[in-house]
Short mmCIF file of C-alpha atoms and ligand atoms in Angstrom, two decimals:
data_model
loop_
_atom_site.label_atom_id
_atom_site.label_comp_id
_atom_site.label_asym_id
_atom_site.label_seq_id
_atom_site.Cartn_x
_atom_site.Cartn_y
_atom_site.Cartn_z
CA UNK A 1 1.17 48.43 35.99
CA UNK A 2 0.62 46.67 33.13
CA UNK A 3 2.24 43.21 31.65
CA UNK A 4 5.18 44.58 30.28
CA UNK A 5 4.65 45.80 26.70
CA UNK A 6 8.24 46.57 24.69
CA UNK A 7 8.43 48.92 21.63
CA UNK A 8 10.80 50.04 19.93
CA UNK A 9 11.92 51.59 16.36
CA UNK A 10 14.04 52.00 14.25
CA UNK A 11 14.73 54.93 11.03
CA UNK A 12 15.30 52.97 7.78
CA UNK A 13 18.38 55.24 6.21
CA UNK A 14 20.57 52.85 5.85
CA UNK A 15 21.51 49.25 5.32
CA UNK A 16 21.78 47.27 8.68
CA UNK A 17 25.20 46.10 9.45
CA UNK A 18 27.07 43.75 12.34
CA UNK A 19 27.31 46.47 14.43
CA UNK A 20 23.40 47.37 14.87
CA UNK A 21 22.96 43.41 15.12
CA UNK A 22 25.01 43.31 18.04
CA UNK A 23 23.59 46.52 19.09
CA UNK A 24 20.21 46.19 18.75
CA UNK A 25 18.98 43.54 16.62
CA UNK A 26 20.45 40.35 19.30
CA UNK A 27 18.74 42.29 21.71
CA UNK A 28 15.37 42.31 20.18
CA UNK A 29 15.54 38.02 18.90
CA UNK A 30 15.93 37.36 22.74
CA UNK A 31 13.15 40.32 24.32
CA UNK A 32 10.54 38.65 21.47
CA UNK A 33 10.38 35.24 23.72
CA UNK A 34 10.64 37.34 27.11
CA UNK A 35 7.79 39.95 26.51
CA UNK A 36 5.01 41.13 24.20
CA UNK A 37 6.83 43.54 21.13
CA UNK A 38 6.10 46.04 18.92
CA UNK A 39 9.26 46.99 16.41
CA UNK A 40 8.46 49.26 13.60
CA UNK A 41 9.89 51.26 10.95
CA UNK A 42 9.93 54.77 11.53
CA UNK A 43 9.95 56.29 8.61
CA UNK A 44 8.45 59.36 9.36
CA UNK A 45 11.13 60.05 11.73
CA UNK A 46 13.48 59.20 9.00
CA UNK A 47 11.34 62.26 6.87
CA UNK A 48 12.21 64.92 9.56
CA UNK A 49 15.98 64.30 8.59
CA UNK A 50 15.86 63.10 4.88
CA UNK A 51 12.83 64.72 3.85
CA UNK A 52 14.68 66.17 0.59
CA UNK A 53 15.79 62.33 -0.75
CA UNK A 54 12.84 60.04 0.03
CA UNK A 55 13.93 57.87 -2.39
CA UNK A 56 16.51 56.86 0.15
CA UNK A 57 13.92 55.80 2.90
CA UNK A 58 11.60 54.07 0.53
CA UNK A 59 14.46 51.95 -0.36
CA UNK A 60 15.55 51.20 2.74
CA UNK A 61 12.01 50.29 4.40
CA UNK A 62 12.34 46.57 2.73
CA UNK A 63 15.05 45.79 3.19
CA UNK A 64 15.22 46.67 6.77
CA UNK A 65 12.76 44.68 8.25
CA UNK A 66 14.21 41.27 6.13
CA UNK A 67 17.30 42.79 7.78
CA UNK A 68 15.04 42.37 10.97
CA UNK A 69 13.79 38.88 9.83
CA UNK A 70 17.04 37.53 8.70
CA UNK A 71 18.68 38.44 12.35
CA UNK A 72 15.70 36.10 13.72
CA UNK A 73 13.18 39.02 14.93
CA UNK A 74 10.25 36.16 14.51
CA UNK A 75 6.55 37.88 13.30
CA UNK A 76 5.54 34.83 15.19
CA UNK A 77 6.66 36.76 18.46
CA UNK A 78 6.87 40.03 17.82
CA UNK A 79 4.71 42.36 15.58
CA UNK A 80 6.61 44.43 12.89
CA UNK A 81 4.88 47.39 11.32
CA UNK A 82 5.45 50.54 9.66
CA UNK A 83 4.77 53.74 11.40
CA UNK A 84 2.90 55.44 8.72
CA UNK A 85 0.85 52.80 8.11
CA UNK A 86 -0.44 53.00 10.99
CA UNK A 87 -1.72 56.83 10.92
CA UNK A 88 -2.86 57.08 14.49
CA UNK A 89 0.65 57.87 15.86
CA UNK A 90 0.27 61.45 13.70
CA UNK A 91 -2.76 61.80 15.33
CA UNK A 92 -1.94 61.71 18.60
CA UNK A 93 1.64 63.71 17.55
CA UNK A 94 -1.06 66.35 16.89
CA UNK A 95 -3.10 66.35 19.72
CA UNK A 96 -0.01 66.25 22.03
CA UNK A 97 1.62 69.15 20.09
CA UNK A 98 -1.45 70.81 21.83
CA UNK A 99 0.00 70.42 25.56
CA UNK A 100 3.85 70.60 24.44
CA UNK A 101 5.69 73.73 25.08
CA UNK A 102 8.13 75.16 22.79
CA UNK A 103 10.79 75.18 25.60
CA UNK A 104 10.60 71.67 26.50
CA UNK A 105 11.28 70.91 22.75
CA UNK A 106 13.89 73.20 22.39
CA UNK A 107 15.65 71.67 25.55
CA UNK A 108 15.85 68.16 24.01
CA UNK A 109 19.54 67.91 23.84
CA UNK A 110 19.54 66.10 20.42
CA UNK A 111 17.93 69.06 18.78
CA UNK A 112 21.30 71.54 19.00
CA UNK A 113 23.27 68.14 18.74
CA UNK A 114 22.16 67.31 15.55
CA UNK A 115 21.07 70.41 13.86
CA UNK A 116 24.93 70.92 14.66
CA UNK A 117 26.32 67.69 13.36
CA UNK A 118 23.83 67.57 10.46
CA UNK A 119 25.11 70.85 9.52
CA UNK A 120 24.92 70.27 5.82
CA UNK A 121 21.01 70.26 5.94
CA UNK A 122 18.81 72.73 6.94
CA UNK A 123 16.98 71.32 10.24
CA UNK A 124 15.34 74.55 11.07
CA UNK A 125 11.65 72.72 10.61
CA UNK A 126 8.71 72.32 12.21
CA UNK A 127 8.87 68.62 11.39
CA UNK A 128 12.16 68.06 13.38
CA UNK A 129 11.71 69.89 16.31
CA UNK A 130 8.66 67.82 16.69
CA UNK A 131 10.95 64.70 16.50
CA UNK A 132 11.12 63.38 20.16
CA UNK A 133 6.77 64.39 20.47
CA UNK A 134 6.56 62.16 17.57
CA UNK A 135 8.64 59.92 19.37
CA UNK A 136 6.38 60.36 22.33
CA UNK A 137 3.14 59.44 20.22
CA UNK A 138 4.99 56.23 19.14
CA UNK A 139 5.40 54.86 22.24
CA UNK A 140 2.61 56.48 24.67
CA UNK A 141 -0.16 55.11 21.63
CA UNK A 142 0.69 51.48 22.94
CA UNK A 143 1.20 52.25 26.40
CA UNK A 144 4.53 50.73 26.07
CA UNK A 145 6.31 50.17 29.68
CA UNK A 146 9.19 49.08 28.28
CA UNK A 147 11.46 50.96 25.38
CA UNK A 148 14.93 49.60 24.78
CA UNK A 149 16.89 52.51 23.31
CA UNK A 150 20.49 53.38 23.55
CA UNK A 151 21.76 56.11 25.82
CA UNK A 152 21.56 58.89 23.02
CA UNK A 153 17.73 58.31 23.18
CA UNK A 154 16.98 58.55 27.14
CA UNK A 155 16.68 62.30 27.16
CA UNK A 156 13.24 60.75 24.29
CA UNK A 157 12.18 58.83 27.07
CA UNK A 158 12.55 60.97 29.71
CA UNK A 159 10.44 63.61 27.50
CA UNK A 160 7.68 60.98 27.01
CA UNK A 161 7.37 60.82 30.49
CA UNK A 162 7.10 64.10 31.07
CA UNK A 163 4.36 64.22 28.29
CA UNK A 164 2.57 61.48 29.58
CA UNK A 165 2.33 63.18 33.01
CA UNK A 166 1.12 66.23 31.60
CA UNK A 167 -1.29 65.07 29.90
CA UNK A 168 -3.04 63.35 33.07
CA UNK A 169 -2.81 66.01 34.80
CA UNK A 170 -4.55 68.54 32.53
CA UNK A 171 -7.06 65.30 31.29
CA UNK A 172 -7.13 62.86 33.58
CA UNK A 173 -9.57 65.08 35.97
CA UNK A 174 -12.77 63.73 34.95
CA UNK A 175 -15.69 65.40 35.94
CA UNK A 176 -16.57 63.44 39.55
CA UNK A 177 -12.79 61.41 40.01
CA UNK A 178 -13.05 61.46 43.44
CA UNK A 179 -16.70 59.78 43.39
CA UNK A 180 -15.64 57.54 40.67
CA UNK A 181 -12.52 56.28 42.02
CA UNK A 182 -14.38 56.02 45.82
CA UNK A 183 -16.96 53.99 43.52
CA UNK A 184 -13.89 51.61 42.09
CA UNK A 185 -12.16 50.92 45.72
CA UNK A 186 -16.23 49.70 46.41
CA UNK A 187 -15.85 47.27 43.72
CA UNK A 188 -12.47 45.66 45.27
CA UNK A 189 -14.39 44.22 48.01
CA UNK A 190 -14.27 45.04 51.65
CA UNK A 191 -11.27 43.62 52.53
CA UNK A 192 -9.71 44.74 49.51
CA UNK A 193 -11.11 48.52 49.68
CA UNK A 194 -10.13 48.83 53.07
CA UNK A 195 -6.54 47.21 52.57
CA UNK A 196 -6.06 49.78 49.14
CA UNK A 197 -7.78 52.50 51.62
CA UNK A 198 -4.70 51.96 54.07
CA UNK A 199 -1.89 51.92 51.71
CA UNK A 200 -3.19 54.93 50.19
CA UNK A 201 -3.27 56.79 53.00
CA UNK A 202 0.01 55.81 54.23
CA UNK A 203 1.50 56.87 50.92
CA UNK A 204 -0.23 60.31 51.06
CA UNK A 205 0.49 60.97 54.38
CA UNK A 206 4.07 59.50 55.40
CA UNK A 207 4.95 59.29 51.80
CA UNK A 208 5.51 55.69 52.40
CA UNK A 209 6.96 54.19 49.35
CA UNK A 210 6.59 50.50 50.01
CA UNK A 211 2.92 51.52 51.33
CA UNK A 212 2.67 53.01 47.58
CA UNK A 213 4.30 49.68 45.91
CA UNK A 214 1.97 47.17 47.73
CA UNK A 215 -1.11 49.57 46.92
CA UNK A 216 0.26 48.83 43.30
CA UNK A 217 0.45 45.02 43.21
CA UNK A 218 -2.86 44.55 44.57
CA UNK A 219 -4.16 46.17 41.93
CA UNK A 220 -1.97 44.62 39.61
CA UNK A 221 -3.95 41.21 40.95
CA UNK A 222 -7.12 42.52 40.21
CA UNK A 223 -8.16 40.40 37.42
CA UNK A 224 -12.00 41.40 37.24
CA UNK A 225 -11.07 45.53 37.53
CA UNK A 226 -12.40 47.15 34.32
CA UNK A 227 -9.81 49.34 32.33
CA UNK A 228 -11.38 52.43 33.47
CA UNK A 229 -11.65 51.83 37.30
CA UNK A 230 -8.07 50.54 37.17
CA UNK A 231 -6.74 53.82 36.02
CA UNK A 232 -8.69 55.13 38.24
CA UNK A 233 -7.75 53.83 41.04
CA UNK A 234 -3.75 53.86 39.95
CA UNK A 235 -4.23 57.60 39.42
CA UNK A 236 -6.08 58.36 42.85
CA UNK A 237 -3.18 56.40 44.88
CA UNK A 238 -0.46 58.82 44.10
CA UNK A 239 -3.24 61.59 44.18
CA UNK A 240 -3.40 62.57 40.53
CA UNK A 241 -6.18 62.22 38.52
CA UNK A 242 -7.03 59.33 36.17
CA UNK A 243 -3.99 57.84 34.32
CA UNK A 244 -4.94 57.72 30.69
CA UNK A 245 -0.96 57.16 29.19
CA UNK A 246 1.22 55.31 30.90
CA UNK A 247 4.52 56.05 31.70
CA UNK A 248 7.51 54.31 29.74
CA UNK A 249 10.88 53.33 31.21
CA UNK A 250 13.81 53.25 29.01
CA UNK A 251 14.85 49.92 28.65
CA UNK A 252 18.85 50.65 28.50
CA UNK A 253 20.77 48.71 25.55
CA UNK A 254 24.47 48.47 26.78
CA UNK A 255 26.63 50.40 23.59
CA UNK A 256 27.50 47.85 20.59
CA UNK A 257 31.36 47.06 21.29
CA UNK A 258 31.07 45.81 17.49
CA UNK A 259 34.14 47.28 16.18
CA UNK A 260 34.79 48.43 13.12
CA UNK A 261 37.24 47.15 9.99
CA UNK A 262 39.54 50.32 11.46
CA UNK A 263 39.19 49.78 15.57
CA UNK A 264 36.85 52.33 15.42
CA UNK A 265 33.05 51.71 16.09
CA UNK A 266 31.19 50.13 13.53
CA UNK A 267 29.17 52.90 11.59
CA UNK A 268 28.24 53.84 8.01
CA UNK A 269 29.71 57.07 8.61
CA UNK A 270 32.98 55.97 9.18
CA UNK A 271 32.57 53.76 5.97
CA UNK A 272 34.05 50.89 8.20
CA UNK A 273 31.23 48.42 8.10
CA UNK A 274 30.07 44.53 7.19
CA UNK A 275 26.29 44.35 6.27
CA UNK A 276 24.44 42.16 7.98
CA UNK A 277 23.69 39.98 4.75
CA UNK A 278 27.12 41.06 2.94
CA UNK A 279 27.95 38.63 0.24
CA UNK A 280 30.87 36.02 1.25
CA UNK A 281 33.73 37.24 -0.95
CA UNK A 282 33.11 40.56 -0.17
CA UNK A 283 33.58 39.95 3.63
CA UNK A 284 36.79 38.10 3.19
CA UNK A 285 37.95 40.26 1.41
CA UNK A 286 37.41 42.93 3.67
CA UNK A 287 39.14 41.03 6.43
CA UNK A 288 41.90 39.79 4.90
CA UNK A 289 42.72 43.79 4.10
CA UNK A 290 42.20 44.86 7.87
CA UNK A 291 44.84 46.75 8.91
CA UNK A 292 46.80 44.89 11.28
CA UNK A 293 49.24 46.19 14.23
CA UNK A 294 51.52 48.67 11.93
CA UNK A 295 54.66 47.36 14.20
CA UNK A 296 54.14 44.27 12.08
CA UNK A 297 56.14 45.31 9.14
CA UNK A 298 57.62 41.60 8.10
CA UNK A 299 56.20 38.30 9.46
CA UNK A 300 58.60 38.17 11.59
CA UNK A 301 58.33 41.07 13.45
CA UNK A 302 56.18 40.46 16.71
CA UNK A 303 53.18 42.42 17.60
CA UNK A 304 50.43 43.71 19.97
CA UNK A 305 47.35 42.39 19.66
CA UNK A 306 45.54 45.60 21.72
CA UNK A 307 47.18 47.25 18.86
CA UNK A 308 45.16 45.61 16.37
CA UNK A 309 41.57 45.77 14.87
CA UNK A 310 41.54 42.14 14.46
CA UNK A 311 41.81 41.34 17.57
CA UNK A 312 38.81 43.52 18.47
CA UNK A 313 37.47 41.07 16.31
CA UNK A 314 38.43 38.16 18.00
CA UNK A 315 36.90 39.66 21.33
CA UNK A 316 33.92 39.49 19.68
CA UNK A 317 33.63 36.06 17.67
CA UNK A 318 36.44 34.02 19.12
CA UNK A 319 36.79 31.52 22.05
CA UNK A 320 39.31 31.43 24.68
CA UNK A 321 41.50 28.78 23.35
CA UNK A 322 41.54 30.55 20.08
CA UNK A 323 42.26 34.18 21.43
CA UNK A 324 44.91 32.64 23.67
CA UNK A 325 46.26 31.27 20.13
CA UNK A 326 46.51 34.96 19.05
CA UNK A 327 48.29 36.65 21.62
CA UNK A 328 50.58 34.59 21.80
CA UNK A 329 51.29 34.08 18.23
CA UNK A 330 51.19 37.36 17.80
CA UNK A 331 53.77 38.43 20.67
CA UNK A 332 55.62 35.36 19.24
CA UNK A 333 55.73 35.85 15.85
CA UNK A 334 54.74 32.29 15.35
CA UNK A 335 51.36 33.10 13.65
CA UNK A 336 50.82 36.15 10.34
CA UNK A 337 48.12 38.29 10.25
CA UNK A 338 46.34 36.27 7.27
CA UNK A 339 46.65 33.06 9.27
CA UNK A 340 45.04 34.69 12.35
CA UNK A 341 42.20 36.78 10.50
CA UNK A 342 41.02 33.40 8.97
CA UNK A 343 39.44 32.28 12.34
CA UNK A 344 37.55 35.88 11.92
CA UNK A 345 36.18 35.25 8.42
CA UNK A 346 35.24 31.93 9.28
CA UNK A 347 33.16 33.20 12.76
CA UNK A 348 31.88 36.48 11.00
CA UNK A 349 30.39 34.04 7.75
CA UNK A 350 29.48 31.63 10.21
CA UNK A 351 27.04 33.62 11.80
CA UNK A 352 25.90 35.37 8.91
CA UNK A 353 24.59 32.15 7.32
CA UNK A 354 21.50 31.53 8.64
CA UNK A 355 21.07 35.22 8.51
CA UNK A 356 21.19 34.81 4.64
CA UNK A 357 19.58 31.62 4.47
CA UNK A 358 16.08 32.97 6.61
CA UNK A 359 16.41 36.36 4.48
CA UNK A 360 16.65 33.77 1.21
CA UNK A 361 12.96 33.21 1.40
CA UNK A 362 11.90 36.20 1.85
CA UNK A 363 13.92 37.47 -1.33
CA UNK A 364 12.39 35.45 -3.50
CA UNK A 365 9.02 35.98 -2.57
CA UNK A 366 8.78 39.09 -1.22
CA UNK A 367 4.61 38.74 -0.83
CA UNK A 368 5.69 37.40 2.42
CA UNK A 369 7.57 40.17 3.91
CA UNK A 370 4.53 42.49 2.50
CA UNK A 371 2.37 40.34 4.28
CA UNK A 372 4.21 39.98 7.89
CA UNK A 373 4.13 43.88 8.05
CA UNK A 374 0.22 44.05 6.56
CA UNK A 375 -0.52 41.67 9.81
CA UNK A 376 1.70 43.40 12.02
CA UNK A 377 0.13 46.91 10.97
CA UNK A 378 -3.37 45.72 11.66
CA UNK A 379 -2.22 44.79 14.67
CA UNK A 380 -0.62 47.71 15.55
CA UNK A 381 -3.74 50.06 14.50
CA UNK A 382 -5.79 47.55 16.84
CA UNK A 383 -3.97 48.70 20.22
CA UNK A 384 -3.65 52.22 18.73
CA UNK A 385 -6.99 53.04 17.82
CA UNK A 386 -8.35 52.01 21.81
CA UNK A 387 -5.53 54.41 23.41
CA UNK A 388 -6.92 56.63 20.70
CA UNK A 389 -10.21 56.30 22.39
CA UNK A 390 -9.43 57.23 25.22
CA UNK A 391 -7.57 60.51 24.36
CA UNK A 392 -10.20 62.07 22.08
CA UNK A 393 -12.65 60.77 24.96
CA UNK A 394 -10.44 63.12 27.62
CA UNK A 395 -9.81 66.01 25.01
CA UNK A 396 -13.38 66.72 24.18
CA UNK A 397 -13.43 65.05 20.72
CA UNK A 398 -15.77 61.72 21.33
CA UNK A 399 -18.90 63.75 20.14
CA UNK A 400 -21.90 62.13 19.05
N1 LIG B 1 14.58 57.92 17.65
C1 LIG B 1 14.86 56.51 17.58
C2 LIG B 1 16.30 56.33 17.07
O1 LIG B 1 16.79 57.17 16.36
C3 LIG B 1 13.91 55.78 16.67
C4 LIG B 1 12.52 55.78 17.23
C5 LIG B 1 11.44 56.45 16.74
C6 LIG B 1 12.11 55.09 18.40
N2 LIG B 1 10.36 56.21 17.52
C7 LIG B 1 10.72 55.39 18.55
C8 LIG B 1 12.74 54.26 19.32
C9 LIG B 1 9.98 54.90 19.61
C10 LIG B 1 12.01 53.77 20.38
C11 LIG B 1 10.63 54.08 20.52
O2 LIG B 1 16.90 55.34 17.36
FE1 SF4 B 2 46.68 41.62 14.61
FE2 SF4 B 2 46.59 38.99 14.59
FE3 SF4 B 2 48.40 40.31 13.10
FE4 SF4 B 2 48.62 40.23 15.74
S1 SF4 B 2 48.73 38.50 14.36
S2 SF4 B 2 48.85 42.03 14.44
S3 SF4 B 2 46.48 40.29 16.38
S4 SF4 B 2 46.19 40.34 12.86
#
């Protein structure tokens, strides 16, 4: 319903490595030039895990977003901020917390998941049973449409939805909709209002869908509609009352194939990782110890390729010619392993150097990262603060 608006965040406990840039971070570079974004830290969310070693998420919060620079995420197209900078999303976590019920929190299947996998800490809080409404606040405060998460995070989205409807319902009856909205189909003109008039009926009657989707891109063409009598009139086609948040879609990020130094999936946990900015001897060095296929005692011993972690590698980085160059080498014995990582090291540091290069800048002078997030913030607090409005306005709070 409305130009599409993208958020998304991420929790800085960690460093960033290839894996979330082929994940995520790639992903994000190319959205920035397709459609308005929002990233930002969350390191709140990060508290309702790590809330015992802050040190750790304090650390993390800089270097994250000139993680987020250095992988080209431009401030220029996209606005980076920091979620508790911008103190309106634990407002609205509160006032939503007022509509939530237990059980639908409860439900959320990451809550058992990770309490379970997280077993060391004690989860058992307030704080992190709250996680996917705080979520919820994150992305309903910018009436995001779009959220580009990874599959563990649609049952999030799918809660924000169900938030978002819940709350029009219970708010989004102002006192005289029906007059209101009659008033706003007026305003379209009499063409307009009686086209809209049709369609709406159609949809409430036959429960004509394509009725329903026309009804929606006139409006959508309605430049000189005022924010109001556009909700209005959104919420009276399907028969609800005034929409006041917008539902998100989940925006689905295909699973990082980025393998790991071991075959396995790239992740901290499984100690198997190259940072994003890792220094240049370090990552050689890292290659040049991958293990290889273990049939390939002595050089001259042939191997398997879908035996070996490099050759994940090579999926990723090389071209045809040159992974045609490994199998058969490899089935061959013509080429070693060292002679056929090389090509690896020199792709992997080849794509990390302009990575280093932008993040250069913004290590030594690190007023400028401060700076990109102090715009980004008061950019962020901007959109937040007239969703804000709007909520307090249906919850009884706009007193004067
Ligand atoms: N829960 C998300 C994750 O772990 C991070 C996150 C917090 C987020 N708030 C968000 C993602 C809002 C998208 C939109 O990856
Ligand atoms: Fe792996 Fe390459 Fe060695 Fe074959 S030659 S085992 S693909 S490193």
């Amino acid at each position: 319903m409305f130009a599409d608006r993208v958020l998304s965040g991420m929790r800085p406990t960690g460093s960033l490595h290839l894996g979330h840039y082929h994940g995520v971070l790639k992903n994000w570079v190319q959205m920035q030039h397709e459609y308005e974004c929002l990233f930002f830290v969350a390191d709140w969310h990060a508290l309702t895990t790590h809330y015992d070693t802050p040190r750790i998420i304090e650390q993390n919060v800089w270097d994250m977003v000139v993680d987020w620079l250095a992988a080209g995420v431009d401030p220029a197209n996209a606005t980076l901020f920091i979620q508790s900078r911008v103190p309106e999303h634990a407002e609205l976590h509160l006032l939503l917390s007022m509509i939530t019920p237990l059980g639908w929190l409860e439900r959320v299947p990451t809550y058992k998941d990770q309490q379970e996998k997280l077993s060391e800490k004690d989860l058992s809080t307030y704080g992190f049973l709250g996680y996917p409404l705080l979520q919820s606040a994150d992305i309903l405060i910018y009436r995001a449409s779009q959220v580009p998460v990874g599959e563990d995070q649609v049952p999030h989205i799918e809660f924000t939805r169900e938030i978002a409807r819940r709350f029009n319902h219970i708010y989004g009856r102002e006192p005289g909709f029906e007059e209101k909205a009659k008033a706003a189909v007026k305003k379209l003109g009499g063409k307009k209002a009686k086209l809209y008039n049709e369609l709406r009926i159609r949809f409430q009657e036959q429960g004509d869908e394509e009725a329903l989707e026309s009804a929606k891109s006139l409006l959508d063409e309605q430049q000189s509609l005022n924010y109001g009598d556009r909700e209005r009139l959104f919420g009276y086609l399907e028969g609800g009352g005034k929409m006041i948040l917008s539902e998100p879609q989940a925006m689905l990020t295909a699973a990082s194939k980025m393998p790991g130094l071991d075959g396995q999936k790239m992740s901290k946990s499984y100690d198997n990782t190259i940072t994003l900015r890792e220094d240049e001897a370090s990552v050689t060095k890292k290659i040049r110890t991958m293990p290889t296929d273990p049939a390939r005692i002595r050089r001259t011993d042939s191997g398997n390729p879908d035996k070996c972690p490099v050759w994940q590698l090579h999926l990723v980085y090389s071209s045809e010619q040159a992974k045609q160059w490994v199998m058969q080498g490899c089935k061959s014995a013509a080429i070693g392993c060292i002679e056929c990582k090389q090509p690896v090291i020199d792709a992997v540091l080849a794509a990390q150097h302009p990575m280093r290069e932008r993040a250069q800048q913004y290590l030594d002078d690190p007023a400028l990262v401060r700076n990109i997030i102090a715009d980004g913030c008061e950019k962020a607090r901007k959109l937040a603060s007239e969703t804000m409005r709007d909520v307090r306005e249906a919850m009884g709070l706009s007193y004067t």
